[in-house]
Amino acid sequence: MKISVAGAGYVGLTTAACLAEIGHTVRCADNDAAKLAVLQAGKVPFFEPHLEELVTRNTKAGRLLFDTTENAVIDAEAIFICVGTPPLDNGEADLAAVANVARTISQYASGNCLVIEKSTVPVQTGQQLKRQLQLYARKGLHCEIASNPEFLREGSAINDFFHPDRIVIGVESEEAAAQLREVYRPVLDQTFRCPIHANCVSTRKPAWIVTDTKSSELIKHASNSFLAMKISFINMVADLCEAVGADVSQVALGMGLDPRIGAAFLNPGVGFGGFCFPKDVQAFVRIAEKAGCDFSLMKEVEKINKRRVAYFVEKVRKELWVLRGRRIAVWGLAFKPNTDDVRFAPSIEILKALTREGSVVSAYDPAATEKARAILPEVNYCATPYEAARDSEAILIITEWDEFRSIEWARLRSIVSRPLLIDGRNMFDPKEATRHGFHYVSIGRGSFFSTLPEDAPVPPREFRTAAK
Ligand code: UGA
């Protein structure tokens, strides 16, 4: 099928490359000329595991092309809108980019085409989109609209495309549903050659959910808001654990084994970040308000999350007493591992707070340094975690990169000025860090493990780690 994808950001470029990989001819467009030039030169402007190889392979095969939106939509049978919907000052999603693409489609597309909103948009956007397309449609253009929310997590987006739990579409006709089914057929039947798992034998077929467009739009916002709620919930439980001397890892494990609750997204820490949860929670609150529903529950979720940075900085202050002049190492800048994205990352706010207080900060991240540098040029960025840790009085873990799990403890111990590890993601077993001579501070884990004598019997490992 001839497909066009408008927007070459994390969602658009991933979607375009994956659709090309399953055999479609895809024109991916962006109105940022500089980004388009980078893509046309064969480069990927951000880091996402496996994306570059997919882009290279499909560009070479002629299935993936990069073009202006005007050119890309001309003869497309299906157009996915994947442009950004950033937050406005009042928390609502800014739909200007979606409206721009709609205008371009109505003026340049031709024949019958299905226009699919993949960007995260407020419920009822589909109706506005339809009106806009009808209003400006040039002669001979027949557009139908559909919604197809994405559930791609940065860092595992390619995997999520090929092995989703569900594919949700919101449509207004059976024809549109059939066309989208055809788009996703290889994924639905799991008949593609898996580009990420060498001997992939996946037979688990994703659920195919067909709804009206409004329900589909809501599924996306409600899903992200629910996950954000889980995180804020466990962060509050962590605070309570800290106050009473209990262990949040064990509480999360005990809760998560109930299938009605589920183990995922019960890891406490410095709060959720990224370009999805913070803005989607805000937008969901505004959507509910506009519809006359009091969804104050989500306002609390947002408030709890915003407090996490101050809570963490207080934790650091408690250990160091004063922050001015202290040499602090920050490990992890990306809002989560396996991405270089620092948008709404807790690290940025933590770095700002520490530098404002006069701390001398050295930071390390395996992928996000350049993006962080563009926001906070005054920070000293290092090439390795050891370089950042040299002579430090505290190491703060903000992002749980795997690389930190294989740290050489003895080497680390020998280069720091004070062996203090403040883990904002509960990456380590407190006992392990303590054994290597570090004073270890984590989130919501009482003194149970760190005060046990070395030879005391310990529960099996699965009972000691947070639910993953
Ligand atoms: C999220 C959703 O998980 C995707 O399904 C969705 O498609 C995407 O938003 C989107 O709307 O585009 P993403 O933002 O890439 O994906 O990252 P997540 O893995 O969901 O993590 C979000 C934040 O929550 C991160 O800052 C992470 O560190 C934090 N988190 C996650 C926790 O603090 N604790 C947890 O237990 C889980």
XYZ file of C-alpha atoms and ligand atoms in Angstrom:
505
model
C 0.000 0.000 0.000
C 1.184 3.541 -0.685
C 1.439 5.155 2.719
C 2.462 8.590 3.815
C 3.600 9.460 7.333
C 3.479 13.131 8.305
C 6.041 13.886 11.007
C 9.461 12.267 11.378
C 9.830 12.400 15.152
C 10.080 9.422 17.510
C 6.630 8.138 16.576
C 6.536 9.104 12.889
C 9.956 7.879 11.885
C 9.557 4.615 13.802
C 6.127 4.034 12.255
C 7.383 4.867 8.752
C 10.420 2.581 9.008
C 8.391 -0.305 10.448
C 5.606 0.018 7.846
C 8.275 -0.056 5.114
C 9.863 -3.095 6.749
C 6.568 -5.016 6.473
C 6.397 -4.255 2.760
C 4.589 -0.954 2.254
C 5.920 1.922 0.196
C 6.233 4.762 2.640
C 6.886 8.467 2.146
C 7.831 10.042 5.418
C 7.509 13.822 5.625
C 8.607 16.567 7.938
C 8.276 20.326 7.597
C 11.597 20.854 9.387
C 13.914 21.277 6.390
C 17.055 20.602 8.440
C 15.654 17.326 9.783
C 14.526 16.298 6.314
C 18.027 16.945 4.959
C 19.533 14.749 7.693
C 17.101 11.929 6.851
C 17.681 12.286 3.117
C 21.416 11.987 3.813
C 20.698 8.588 5.399
C 21.085 9.627 9.034
C 18.668 9.215 11.930
C 18.385 12.404 14.012
C 17.847 10.664 17.377
C 18.761 7.425 19.084
C 16.303 4.539 19.119
C 17.576 0.945 19.204
C 17.373 -0.787 15.751
C 15.846 2.234 14.032
C 18.903 3.185 12.028
C 19.284 -0.283 10.495
C 15.601 -0.322 9.515
C 15.841 3.134 7.950
C 19.005 2.223 6.032
C 17.666 -1.114 4.769
C 14.306 0.208 3.635
C 15.702 3.382 2.094
C 18.102 1.252 0.046
C 15.245 -1.031 -0.997
C 13.304 2.015 -2.210
C 10.415 1.357 0.179
C 11.158 4.340 2.428
C 11.496 7.868 1.080
C 11.758 11.246 2.771
C 9.973 14.209 1.296
C 8.036 17.381 2.038
C 4.473 16.896 3.299
C 3.113 18.384 0.061
C 4.912 15.783 -2.060
C 4.458 12.909 0.332
C 0.660 13.016 0.425
C 0.002 13.425 -3.310
C -0.924 9.842 -4.176
C -1.062 8.220 -0.732
C -3.824 5.717 0.002
C -3.328 6.085 3.734
C -1.806 9.056 5.577
C -0.691 8.710 9.195
C -0.525 12.007 11.097
C 2.355 11.699 13.563
C 3.208 15.316 14.299
C 3.841 16.699 17.778
C 1.042 17.835 20.075
C 3.033 19.750 22.727
C 1.347 21.247 25.787
C 0.031 24.821 25.698
C 0.467 26.990 28.797
C -2.941 25.856 30.086
C -2.048 22.159 29.716
C -4.169 21.559 26.625
C -2.568 19.879 23.624
C -1.479 22.284 20.907
C -3.061 20.939 17.734
C -1.588 23.544 15.367
C 0.708 21.016 13.685
C -2.178 18.550 13.189
C -4.268 21.329 11.646
C -1.383 22.289 9.344
C -1.020 18.752 8.056
C -4.795 18.526 7.530
C -4.661 21.703 5.448
C -1.810 20.312 3.338
C -3.629 17.009 2.828
C -6.792 18.749 1.676
C -4.817 20.784 -0.845
C -2.362 18.184 -2.162
C -3.809 14.681 -1.689
C -5.933 13.122 -4.401
C -8.500 10.373 -4.943
C -9.613 8.267 -1.966
C -7.456 8.394 1.088
C -7.708 7.410 4.692
C -6.319 9.993 7.110
C -5.271 8.380 10.367
C -4.481 10.293 13.548
C -1.621 8.610 15.362
C -0.475 11.674 17.283
C -1.893 11.708 20.803
C -4.877 14.025 20.516
C -7.807 14.987 22.730
C -11.032 13.086 22.252
C -13.163 14.556 19.420
C -10.126 15.746 17.446
C -11.139 13.281 14.728
C -14.352 15.204 14.195
C -12.458 18.488 13.858
C -10.036 16.850 11.485
C -12.881 15.565 9.354
C -14.505 19.008 9.202
C -11.215 20.656 8.260
C -10.522 18.099 5.514
C -14.022 18.519 4.079
C -13.879 22.286 4.275
C -10.706 22.680 2.241
C -10.720 19.497 0.134
C -9.774 20.091 -3.456
C -11.895 18.613 -6.232
C -11.732 14.844 -6.539
C -10.383 14.246 -3.015
C -12.383 11.888 -0.806
C -10.965 11.597 2.692
C -12.111 9.422 5.520
C -10.677 9.733 9.014
C -9.572 7.103 11.517
C -7.767 6.986 14.820
C -4.921 4.575 15.523
C -3.144 5.486 18.768
C 0.433 4.394 19.197
C 1.679 2.504 22.214
C 5.368 2.713 21.359
C 7.711 3.173 24.279
C 10.883 5.062 23.518
C 13.820 2.703 23.794
C 11.751 -0.310 22.742
C 9.605 1.270 20.037
C 10.584 -1.134 17.249
C 9.837 -4.130 19.450
C 6.508 -2.570 20.437
C 5.565 -2.089 16.783
C 6.276 -5.681 15.809
C 5.089 -7.365 18.988
C 2.237 -5.238 20.347
C -0.311 -6.445 22.921
C -3.050 -4.764 20.976
C -3.662 -2.636 17.913
C -6.476 -0.158 18.438
C -8.292 1.522 15.602
C -11.216 3.927 15.691
C -13.116 4.054 12.420
C -16.280 5.339 10.810
C -16.755 2.578 8.241
C -16.052 -1.092 7.622
C -13.958 -0.129 4.596
C -11.622 1.928 6.778
C -11.313 -0.976 9.237
C -10.512 -3.358 6.372
C -7.902 -0.992 4.970
C -6.162 -0.629 8.342
C -6.306 -4.382 8.816
C -4.471 -4.703 5.514
C -1.870 -2.161 6.638
C -1.147 -4.182 9.786
C -1.778 -7.685 8.404
C 1.837 -8.955 8.780
C 1.902 -7.761 12.399
C -1.553 -9.129 13.189
C -0.628 -12.525 11.733
C 2.971 -12.282 13.034
C 4.245 -13.280 9.579
C 7.036 -10.709 9.150
C 10.747 -11.493 9.364
C 11.540 -10.099 12.785
C 14.195 -7.389 12.474
C 15.206 -7.518 16.130
C 15.114 -11.102 17.394
C 17.439 -13.416 15.465
C 15.328 -16.547 15.923
C 11.994 -14.952 16.598
C 9.254 -17.516 16.880
C 6.554 -15.214 18.115
C 3.118 -16.699 17.649
C 1.319 -14.452 20.114
C -1.042 -12.515 17.906
C -1.973 -9.021 19.047
C -5.575 -8.213 19.885
C -7.324 -6.231 17.147
C -9.599 -3.659 18.753
C -12.021 -1.801 16.508
C -13.938 1.092 18.065
C -15.477 4.413 17.121
C -12.937 7.234 16.770
C -13.769 8.942 20.072
C -13.301 5.772 22.112
C -10.044 5.080 20.336
C -8.778 8.593 21.108
C -9.741 8.109 24.746
C -8.053 4.706 24.986
C -4.724 6.406 24.380
C -5.079 9.200 26.947
C -6.698 6.907 29.501
C -3.917 4.302 29.114
C -1.080 6.790 29.597
C -2.903 8.474 32.472
C -3.534 5.154 34.188
C 0.132 4.159 33.916
C 1.170 7.572 35.250
C -1.268 7.052 38.120
C 0.384 3.723 38.964
C 3.772 5.422 39.147
C 2.529 8.261 41.383
C 0.749 5.703 43.540
C 3.887 3.646 44.123
C 5.882 6.825 44.738
C 3.470 7.679 47.555
C 3.741 4.135 48.896
C 7.538 4.563 48.788
C 7.277 7.717 50.893
C 5.104 5.860 53.361
C 7.569 2.954 53.465
C 10.356 5.384 54.175
C 8.376 6.978 56.982
C 7.578 3.674 58.714
C 10.699 1.663 57.827
C 9.098 -0.750 55.344
C 10.477 -1.794 51.953
C 8.654 -0.591 48.841
C 10.294 -3.283 46.661
C 8.614 -5.941 48.726
C 5.333 -4.062 48.883
C 5.371 -3.660 45.068
C 6.170 -7.338 44.627
C 3.359 -8.390 46.911
C 0.916 -6.094 45.162
C 2.047 -6.803 41.607
C 1.539 -10.553 41.836
C -2.192 -9.909 41.930
C -3.071 -10.041 38.217
C -5.692 -7.360 38.781
C -2.866 -5.005 39.753
C 0.080 -6.270 37.687
C 3.780 -5.887 38.425
C 4.662 -3.356 35.732
C 5.015 0.348 36.457
C 5.391 -0.124 40.181
C 8.989 1.082 40.290
C 9.268 4.177 42.487
C 11.819 6.864 41.792
C 12.360 10.449 40.787
C 9.078 10.559 38.878
C 7.887 10.040 35.344
C 9.207 12.199 32.517
C 9.426 12.199 28.750
C 7.260 13.782 26.132
C 4.227 11.584 26.796
C 3.134 11.080 30.399
C 3.600 14.632 31.764
C 1.810 16.274 28.847
C -0.819 13.560 28.467
C -1.811 13.707 32.134
C -2.170 17.498 31.869
C -4.145 17.210 28.654
C -6.421 14.535 30.118
C -7.238 16.806 33.062
C -8.118 19.627 30.643
C -10.192 17.309 28.430
C -12.208 16.182 31.456
C -12.617 19.758 32.708
C -13.903 20.917 29.323
C -16.346 18.017 29.274
C -17.597 18.975 32.738
C -16.084 15.960 34.552
C -14.167 16.425 37.769
C -11.093 14.259 37.216
C -9.172 15.714 40.174
C -7.641 12.278 40.707
C -5.303 13.012 37.780
C -4.443 16.448 39.178
C -3.107 14.674 42.267
C -1.111 12.298 40.073
C 0.508 15.304 38.429
C 1.144 17.073 41.766
C 2.753 13.986 43.285
C 5.005 13.650 40.258
C 6.065 17.287 40.320
C 7.089 16.927 43.981
C 9.504 14.067 43.216
C 12.371 16.340 42.162
C 12.228 18.438 45.350
C 11.904 15.218 47.375
C 15.033 13.793 45.746
C 17.055 16.979 46.153
C 16.061 16.985 49.848
C 17.330 13.431 50.105
C 20.675 14.594 48.730
C 20.720 17.585 51.071
C 19.987 15.352 54.044
C 23.083 13.293 53.261
C 25.415 16.158 52.324
C 24.041 18.729 54.772
C 24.903 21.692 52.533
C 24.903 21.557 48.736
C 26.991 24.633 47.975
C 30.443 23.683 46.740
C 29.774 19.913 46.923
C 31.127 17.823 44.065
C 28.258 15.678 42.867
C 28.215 13.060 40.117
C 24.959 12.556 38.228
C 24.556 9.269 36.403
C 21.797 9.248 33.801
C 20.214 12.191 32.001
C 17.713 10.605 29.596
C 14.167 10.425 30.974
C 14.567 6.644 30.911
C 17.159 4.128 29.628
C 17.775 3.345 25.935
C 16.841 6.754 24.641
C 18.629 10.071 24.196
C 15.447 11.981 24.975
C 15.643 14.509 27.808
C 12.301 16.224 27.255
C 10.603 16.698 30.643
C 13.324 14.482 32.123
C 13.587 14.643 35.935
C 17.387 14.890 35.465
C 17.099 18.384 33.987
C 15.157 19.717 36.968
C 17.500 17.969 39.406
C 20.572 19.407 37.658
C 19.008 22.872 37.681
C 18.254 22.632 41.402
C 21.761 21.418 42.264
C 23.556 24.050 40.198
C 21.244 26.757 41.558
C 22.353 25.700 45.045
C 26.009 25.981 44.023
C 26.917 22.283 43.763
C 29.689 21.361 41.339
C 28.048 18.763 39.097
C 29.659 16.284 36.707
C 27.184 14.311 34.640
C 27.326 11.179 32.535
C 24.800 9.521 30.234
C 25.499 6.894 27.566
C 23.282 8.612 24.959
C 21.680 11.858 26.082
C 24.671 14.110 26.802
C 24.357 16.301 23.711
C 20.640 16.857 24.217
C 21.193 17.757 27.882
C 24.111 20.038 26.976
C 21.840 22.007 24.646
C 19.596 22.804 27.638
C 22.202 23.116 30.394
C 25.561 24.038 28.861
C 27.050 25.014 32.243
C 27.197 21.408 33.521
C 30.438 19.432 33.196
C 29.583 16.436 30.968
C 31.860 13.391 31.158
C 32.696 10.524 28.829
C 32.416 7.736 31.407
C 30.634 7.163 34.725
C 34.049 6.933 36.422
C 35.127 10.318 35.080
C 31.930 11.849 36.475
C 32.428 10.108 39.822
C 36.082 11.126 40.310
C 36.511 13.068 43.572
C 32.749 13.248 44.072
C 31.100 13.404 47.472
C 27.954 11.742 46.175
C 26.902 9.800 43.093
C 23.249 10.248 42.133
C 21.554 7.703 39.863
C 18.783 9.374 37.904
C 18.349 6.928 34.990
C 18.681 3.163 35.379
C 20.943 2.432 32.393
C 22.071 -1.208 32.245
C 25.663 -0.020 31.972
C 25.565 1.015 35.637
C 24.655 -2.514 36.704
C 28.088 -3.775 35.670
C 29.995 -1.042 37.475
C 33.408 -2.021 38.842
C 32.769 -1.334 42.486
C 36.395 -1.437 43.656
C 37.479 0.998 40.964
C 34.591 3.298 41.788
C 35.324 3.125 45.508
C 38.952 4.090 44.868
C 38.205 7.282 42.925
C 35.396 8.917 44.886
C 36.070 11.383 47.651
C 33.200 9.994 49.732
C 31.511 6.645 48.977
C 27.900 7.810 48.944
C 25.484 6.424 46.349
C 22.002 7.959 46.187
C 19.965 5.780 43.866
C 16.891 7.511 42.473
C 15.781 4.349 40.647
C 16.436 1.557 43.162
C 18.808 -0.131 40.708
C 20.889 -1.906 43.268
C 20.406 -4.315 46.062
C 21.269 -2.225 49.121
C 23.314 -5.069 50.502
C 25.501 -5.234 47.393
C 26.335 -1.518 47.457
C 27.011 -1.656 51.204
C 29.274 -4.676 50.775
C 31.399 -2.650 48.362
C 31.892 0.040 50.938
C 29.268 2.520 49.821
C 26.763 4.267 51.990
C 23.694 3.490 49.913
C 20.512 5.532 49.925
C 17.548 4.533 47.787
C 13.828 5.198 47.465
C 11.343 3.850 49.987
C 13.438 0.945 51.139
C 13.683 0.730 54.882
C 16.789 -0.280 56.721
C 15.987 -4.009 56.624
C 18.567 -5.175 54.084
C 21.322 -2.698 54.794
C 21.337 -3.479 58.508
C 21.352 -7.269 58.142
C 24.708 -8.807 59.072
C 26.708 -10.170 56.114
C 26.031 -13.821 56.955
C 22.336 -13.461 57.732
C 20.012 -15.612 55.620
C 18.473 -13.472 52.900
C 15.256 -14.077 51.011
C 15.589 -15.451 47.470
C 16.574 -12.846 44.880
C 13.141 -12.464 43.356
C 11.891 -11.298 46.724
C 14.633 -8.754 47.036
C 14.223 -6.843 43.805
C 11.514 -4.459 42.738
C 8.986 -5.829 40.275
C 10.383 -5.260 36.802
C 4.793 5.886 27.216
C 3.896 4.643 27.190
O 4.473 3.624 27.987
C 3.693 4.150 25.755
O 2.773 3.060 25.759
C 3.128 5.286 24.915
O 2.961 4.914 23.563
C 4.086 6.464 24.974
O 4.241 6.878 26.341
C 3.505 7.596 24.159
O 2.451 8.109 24.535
O 4.033 7.906 23.089
P 7.431 6.318 27.118
O 7.096 7.740 27.466
O 8.368 6.064 26.008
O 6.084 5.502 26.762
O 8.081 5.660 28.405
P 7.633 4.698 29.617
O 8.424 3.479 29.546
O 6.174 4.558 29.669
O 8.138 5.552 30.868
C 7.603 6.844 31.143
C 8.219 7.418 32.393
O 7.765 6.724 33.543
C 9.745 7.342 32.451
O 10.256 8.553 32.958
C 10.027 6.207 33.402
O 11.245 6.319 34.069
C 8.858 6.363 34.369
N 8.531 5.104 35.090
C 8.068 4.031 34.412
C 8.649 5.057 36.475
O 9.065 6.048 37.139
N 8.312 3.901 37.124
C 7.848 2.815 36.471
O 7.540 1.803 37.132
C 7.722 2.866 35.082
